[in-house]
PDBQT receptor file of N, H, CA, C and O in Angstrom, charges set to zero:
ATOM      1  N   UNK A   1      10.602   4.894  13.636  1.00  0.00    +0.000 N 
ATOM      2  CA  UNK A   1      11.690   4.429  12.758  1.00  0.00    +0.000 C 
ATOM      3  C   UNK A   1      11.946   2.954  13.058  1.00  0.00    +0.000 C 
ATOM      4  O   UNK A   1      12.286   2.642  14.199  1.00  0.00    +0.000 OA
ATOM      5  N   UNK A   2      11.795   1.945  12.027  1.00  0.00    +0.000 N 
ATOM      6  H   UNK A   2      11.519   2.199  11.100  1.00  0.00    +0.000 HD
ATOM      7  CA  UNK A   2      12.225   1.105  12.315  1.00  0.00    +0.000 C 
ATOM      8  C   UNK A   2      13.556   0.176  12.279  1.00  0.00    +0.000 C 
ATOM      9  O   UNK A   2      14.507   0.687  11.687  1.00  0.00    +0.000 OA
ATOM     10  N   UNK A   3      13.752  -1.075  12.811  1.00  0.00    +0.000 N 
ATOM     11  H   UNK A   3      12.980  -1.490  13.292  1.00  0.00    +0.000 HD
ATOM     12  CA  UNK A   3      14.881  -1.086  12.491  1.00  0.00    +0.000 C 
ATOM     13  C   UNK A   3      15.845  -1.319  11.325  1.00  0.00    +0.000 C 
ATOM     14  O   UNK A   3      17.067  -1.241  11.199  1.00  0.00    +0.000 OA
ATOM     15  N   UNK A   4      14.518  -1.730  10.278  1.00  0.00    +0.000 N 
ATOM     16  H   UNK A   4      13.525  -1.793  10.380  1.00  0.00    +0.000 HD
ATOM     17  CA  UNK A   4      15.164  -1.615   8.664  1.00  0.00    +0.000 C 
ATOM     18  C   UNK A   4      15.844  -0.414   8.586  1.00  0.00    +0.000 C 
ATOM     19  O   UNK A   4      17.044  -0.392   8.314  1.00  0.00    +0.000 OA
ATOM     20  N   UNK A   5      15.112   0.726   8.826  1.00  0.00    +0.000 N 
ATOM     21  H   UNK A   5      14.137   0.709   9.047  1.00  0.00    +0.000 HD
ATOM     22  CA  UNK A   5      15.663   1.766   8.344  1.00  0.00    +0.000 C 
ATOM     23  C   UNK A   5      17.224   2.484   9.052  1.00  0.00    +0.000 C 
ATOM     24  O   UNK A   5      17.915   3.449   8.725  1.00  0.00    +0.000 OA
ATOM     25  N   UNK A   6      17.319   1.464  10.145  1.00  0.00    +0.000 N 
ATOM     26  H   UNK A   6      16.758   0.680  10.411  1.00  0.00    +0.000 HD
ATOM     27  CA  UNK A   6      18.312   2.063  11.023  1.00  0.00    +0.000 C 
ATOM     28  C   UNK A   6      19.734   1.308   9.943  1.00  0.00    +0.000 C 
ATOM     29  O   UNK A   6      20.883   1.736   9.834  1.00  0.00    +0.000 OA
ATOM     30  N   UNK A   7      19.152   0.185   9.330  1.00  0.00    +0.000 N 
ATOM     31  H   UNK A   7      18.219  -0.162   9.418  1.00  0.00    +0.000 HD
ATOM     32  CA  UNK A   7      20.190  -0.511   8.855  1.00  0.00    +0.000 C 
ATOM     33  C   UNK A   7      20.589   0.281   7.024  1.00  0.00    +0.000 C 
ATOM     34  O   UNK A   7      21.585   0.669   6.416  1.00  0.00    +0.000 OA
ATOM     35  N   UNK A   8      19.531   0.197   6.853  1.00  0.00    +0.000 N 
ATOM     36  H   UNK A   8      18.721  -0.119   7.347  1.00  0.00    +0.000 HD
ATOM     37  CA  UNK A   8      19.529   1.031   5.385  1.00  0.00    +0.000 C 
ATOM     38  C   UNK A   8      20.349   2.550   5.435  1.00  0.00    +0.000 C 
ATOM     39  O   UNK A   8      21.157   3.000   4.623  1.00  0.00    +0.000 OA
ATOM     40  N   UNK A   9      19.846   3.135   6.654  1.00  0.00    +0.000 N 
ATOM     41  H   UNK A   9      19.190   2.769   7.314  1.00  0.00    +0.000 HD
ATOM     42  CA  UNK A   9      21.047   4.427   6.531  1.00  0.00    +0.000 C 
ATOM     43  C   UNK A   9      22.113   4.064   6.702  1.00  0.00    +0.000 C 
ATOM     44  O   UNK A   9      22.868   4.577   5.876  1.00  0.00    +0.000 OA
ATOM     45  N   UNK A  10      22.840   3.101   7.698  1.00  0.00    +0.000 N 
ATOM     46  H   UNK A  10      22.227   2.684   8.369  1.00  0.00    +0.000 HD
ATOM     47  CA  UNK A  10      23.985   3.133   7.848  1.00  0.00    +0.000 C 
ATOM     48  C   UNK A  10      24.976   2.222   6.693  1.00  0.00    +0.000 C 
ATOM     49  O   UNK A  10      26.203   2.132   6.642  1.00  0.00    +0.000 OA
ATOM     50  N   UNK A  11      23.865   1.574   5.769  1.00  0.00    +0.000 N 
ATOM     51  H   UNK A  11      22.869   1.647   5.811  1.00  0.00    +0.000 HD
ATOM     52  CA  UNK A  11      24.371   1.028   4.765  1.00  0.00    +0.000 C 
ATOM     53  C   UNK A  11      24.625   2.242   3.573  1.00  0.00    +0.000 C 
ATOM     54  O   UNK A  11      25.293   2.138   2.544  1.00  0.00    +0.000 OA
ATOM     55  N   UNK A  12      23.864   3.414   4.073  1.00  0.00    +0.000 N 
ATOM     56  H   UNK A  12      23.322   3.498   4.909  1.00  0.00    +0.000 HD
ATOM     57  CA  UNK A  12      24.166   4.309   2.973  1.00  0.00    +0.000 C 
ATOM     58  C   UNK A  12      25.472   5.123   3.194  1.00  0.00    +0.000 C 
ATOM     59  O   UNK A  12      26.255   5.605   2.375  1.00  0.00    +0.000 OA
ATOM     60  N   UNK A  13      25.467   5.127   4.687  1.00  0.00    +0.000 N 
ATOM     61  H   UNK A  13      24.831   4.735   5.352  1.00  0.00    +0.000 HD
ATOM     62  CA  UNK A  13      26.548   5.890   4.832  1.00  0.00    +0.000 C 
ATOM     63  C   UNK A  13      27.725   5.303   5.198  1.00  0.00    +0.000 C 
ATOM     64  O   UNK A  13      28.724   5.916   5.576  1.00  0.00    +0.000 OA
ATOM     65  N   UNK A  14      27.633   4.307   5.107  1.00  0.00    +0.000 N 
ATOM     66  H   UNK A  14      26.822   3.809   4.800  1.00  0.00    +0.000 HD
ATOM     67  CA  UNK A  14      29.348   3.606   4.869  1.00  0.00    +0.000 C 
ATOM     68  C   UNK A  14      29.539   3.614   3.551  1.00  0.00    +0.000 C 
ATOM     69  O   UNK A  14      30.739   3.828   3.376  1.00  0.00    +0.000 OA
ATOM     70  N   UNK A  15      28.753   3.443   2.092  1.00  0.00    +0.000 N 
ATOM     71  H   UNK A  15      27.779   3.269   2.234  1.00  0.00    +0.000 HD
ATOM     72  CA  UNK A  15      28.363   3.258   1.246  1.00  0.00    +0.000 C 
ATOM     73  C   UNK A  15      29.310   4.819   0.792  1.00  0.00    +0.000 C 
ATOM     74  O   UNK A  15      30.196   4.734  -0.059  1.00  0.00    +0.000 OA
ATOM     75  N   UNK A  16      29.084   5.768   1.264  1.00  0.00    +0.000 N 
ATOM     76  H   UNK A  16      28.364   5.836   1.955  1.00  0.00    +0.000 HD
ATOM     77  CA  UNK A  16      29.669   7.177   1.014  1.00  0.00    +0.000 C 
ATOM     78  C   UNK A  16      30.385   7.633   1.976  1.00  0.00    +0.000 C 
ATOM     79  O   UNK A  16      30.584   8.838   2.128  1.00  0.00    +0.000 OA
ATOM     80  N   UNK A  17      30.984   6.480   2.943  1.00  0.00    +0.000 N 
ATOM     81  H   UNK A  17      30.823   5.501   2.819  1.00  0.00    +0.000 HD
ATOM     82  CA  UNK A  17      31.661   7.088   4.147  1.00  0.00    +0.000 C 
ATOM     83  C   UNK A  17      33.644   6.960   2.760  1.00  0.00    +0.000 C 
ATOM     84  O   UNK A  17      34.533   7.687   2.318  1.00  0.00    +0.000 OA
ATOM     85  N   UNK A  18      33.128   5.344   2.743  1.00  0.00    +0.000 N 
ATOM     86  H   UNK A  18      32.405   4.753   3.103  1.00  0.00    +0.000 HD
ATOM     87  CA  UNK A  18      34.417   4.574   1.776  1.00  0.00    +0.000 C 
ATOM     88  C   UNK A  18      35.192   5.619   1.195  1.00  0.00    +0.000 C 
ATOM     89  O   UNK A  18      36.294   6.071   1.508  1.00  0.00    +0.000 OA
ATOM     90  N   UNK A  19      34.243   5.965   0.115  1.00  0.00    +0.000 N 
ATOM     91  H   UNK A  19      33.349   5.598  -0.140  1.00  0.00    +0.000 HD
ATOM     92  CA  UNK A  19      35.017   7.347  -0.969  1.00  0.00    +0.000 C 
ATOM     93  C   UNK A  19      35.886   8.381  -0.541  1.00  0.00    +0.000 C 
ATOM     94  O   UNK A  19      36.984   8.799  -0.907  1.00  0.00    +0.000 OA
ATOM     95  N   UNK A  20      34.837   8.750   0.595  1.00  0.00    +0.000 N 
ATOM     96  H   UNK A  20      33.945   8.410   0.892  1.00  0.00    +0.000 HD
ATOM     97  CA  UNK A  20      35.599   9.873   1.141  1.00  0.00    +0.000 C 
ATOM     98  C   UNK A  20      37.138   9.524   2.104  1.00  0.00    +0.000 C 
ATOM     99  O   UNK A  20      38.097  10.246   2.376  1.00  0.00    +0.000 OA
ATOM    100  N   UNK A  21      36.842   8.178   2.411  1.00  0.00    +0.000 N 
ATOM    101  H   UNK A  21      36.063   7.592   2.190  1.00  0.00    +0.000 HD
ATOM    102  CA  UNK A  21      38.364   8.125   3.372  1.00  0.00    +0.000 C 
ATOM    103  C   UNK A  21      39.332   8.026   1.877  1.00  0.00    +0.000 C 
ATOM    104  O   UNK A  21      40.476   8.482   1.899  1.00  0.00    +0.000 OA
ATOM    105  N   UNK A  22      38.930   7.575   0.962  1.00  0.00    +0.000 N 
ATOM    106  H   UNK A  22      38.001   7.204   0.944  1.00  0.00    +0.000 HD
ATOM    107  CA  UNK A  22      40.102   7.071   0.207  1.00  0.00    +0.000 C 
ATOM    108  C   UNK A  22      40.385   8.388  -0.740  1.00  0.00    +0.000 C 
ATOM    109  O   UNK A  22      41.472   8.546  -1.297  1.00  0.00    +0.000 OA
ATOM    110  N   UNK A  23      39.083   9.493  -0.886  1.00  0.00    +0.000 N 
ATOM    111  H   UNK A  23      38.201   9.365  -0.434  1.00  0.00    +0.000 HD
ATOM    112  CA  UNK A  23      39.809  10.351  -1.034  1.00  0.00    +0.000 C 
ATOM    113  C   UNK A  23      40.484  11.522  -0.132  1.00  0.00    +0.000 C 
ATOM    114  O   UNK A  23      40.942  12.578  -0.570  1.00  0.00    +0.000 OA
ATOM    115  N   UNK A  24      40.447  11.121   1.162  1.00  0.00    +0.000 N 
ATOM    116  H   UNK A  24      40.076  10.264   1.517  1.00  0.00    +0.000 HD
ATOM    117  CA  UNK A  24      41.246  11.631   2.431  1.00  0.00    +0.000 C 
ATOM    118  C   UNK A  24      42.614  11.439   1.918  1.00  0.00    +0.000 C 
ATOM    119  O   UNK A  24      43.440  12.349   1.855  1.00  0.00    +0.000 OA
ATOM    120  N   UNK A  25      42.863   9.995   1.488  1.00  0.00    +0.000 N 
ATOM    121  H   UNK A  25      42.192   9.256   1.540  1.00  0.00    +0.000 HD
ATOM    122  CA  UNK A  25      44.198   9.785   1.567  1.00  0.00    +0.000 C 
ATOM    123  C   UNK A  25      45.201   9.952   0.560  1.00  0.00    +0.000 C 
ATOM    124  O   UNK A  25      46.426  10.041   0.471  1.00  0.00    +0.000 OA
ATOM    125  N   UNK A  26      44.080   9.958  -0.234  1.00  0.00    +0.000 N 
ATOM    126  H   UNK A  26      43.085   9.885  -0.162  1.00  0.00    +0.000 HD
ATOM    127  CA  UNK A  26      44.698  10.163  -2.059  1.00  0.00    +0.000 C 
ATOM    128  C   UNK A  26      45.317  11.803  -1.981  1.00  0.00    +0.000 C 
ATOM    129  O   UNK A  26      46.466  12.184  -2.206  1.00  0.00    +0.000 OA
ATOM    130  N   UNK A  27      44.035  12.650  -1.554  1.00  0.00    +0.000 N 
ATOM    131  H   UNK A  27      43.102  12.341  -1.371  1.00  0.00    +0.000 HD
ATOM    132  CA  UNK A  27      44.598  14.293  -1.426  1.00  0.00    +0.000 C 
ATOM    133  C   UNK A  27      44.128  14.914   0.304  1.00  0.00    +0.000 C 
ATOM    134  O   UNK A  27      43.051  14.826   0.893  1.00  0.00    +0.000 OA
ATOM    135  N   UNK A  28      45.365  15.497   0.708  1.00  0.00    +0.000 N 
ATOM    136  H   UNK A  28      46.240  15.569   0.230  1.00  0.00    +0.000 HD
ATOM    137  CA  UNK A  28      45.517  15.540   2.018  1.00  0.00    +0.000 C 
ATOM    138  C   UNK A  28      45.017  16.887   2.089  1.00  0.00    +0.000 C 
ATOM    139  O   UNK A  28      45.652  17.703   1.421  1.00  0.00    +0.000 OA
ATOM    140  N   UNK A  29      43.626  17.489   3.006  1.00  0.00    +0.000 N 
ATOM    141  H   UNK A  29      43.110  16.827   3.549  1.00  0.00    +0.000 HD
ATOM    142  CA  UNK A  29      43.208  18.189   3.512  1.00  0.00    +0.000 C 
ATOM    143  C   UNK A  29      43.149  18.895   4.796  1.00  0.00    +0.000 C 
ATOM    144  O   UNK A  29      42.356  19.823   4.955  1.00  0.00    +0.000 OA
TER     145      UNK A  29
C-alpha cells in the first residue's frame, strides 16, 4: 500500500466522516 493510497482513503473518509457528524447533530441518536 502506498502512501497515495493512505491519503486517498482518509480523504474518503473524512469526505463521509462530515455528513455523518452533522447528521449526529441535526437528529440525536
Amino acid at each position: 500500500m502506498s502512501t497515495r493510497d493512505g491519503f486517498v482513503l482518509a480523504g474518503i473518509r473524512g469526505v463521509f466522516d462530515q455528513p455523518n457528524r452533522f447528521k449526529g447533530m441535526d437528529v440525536p441518536s
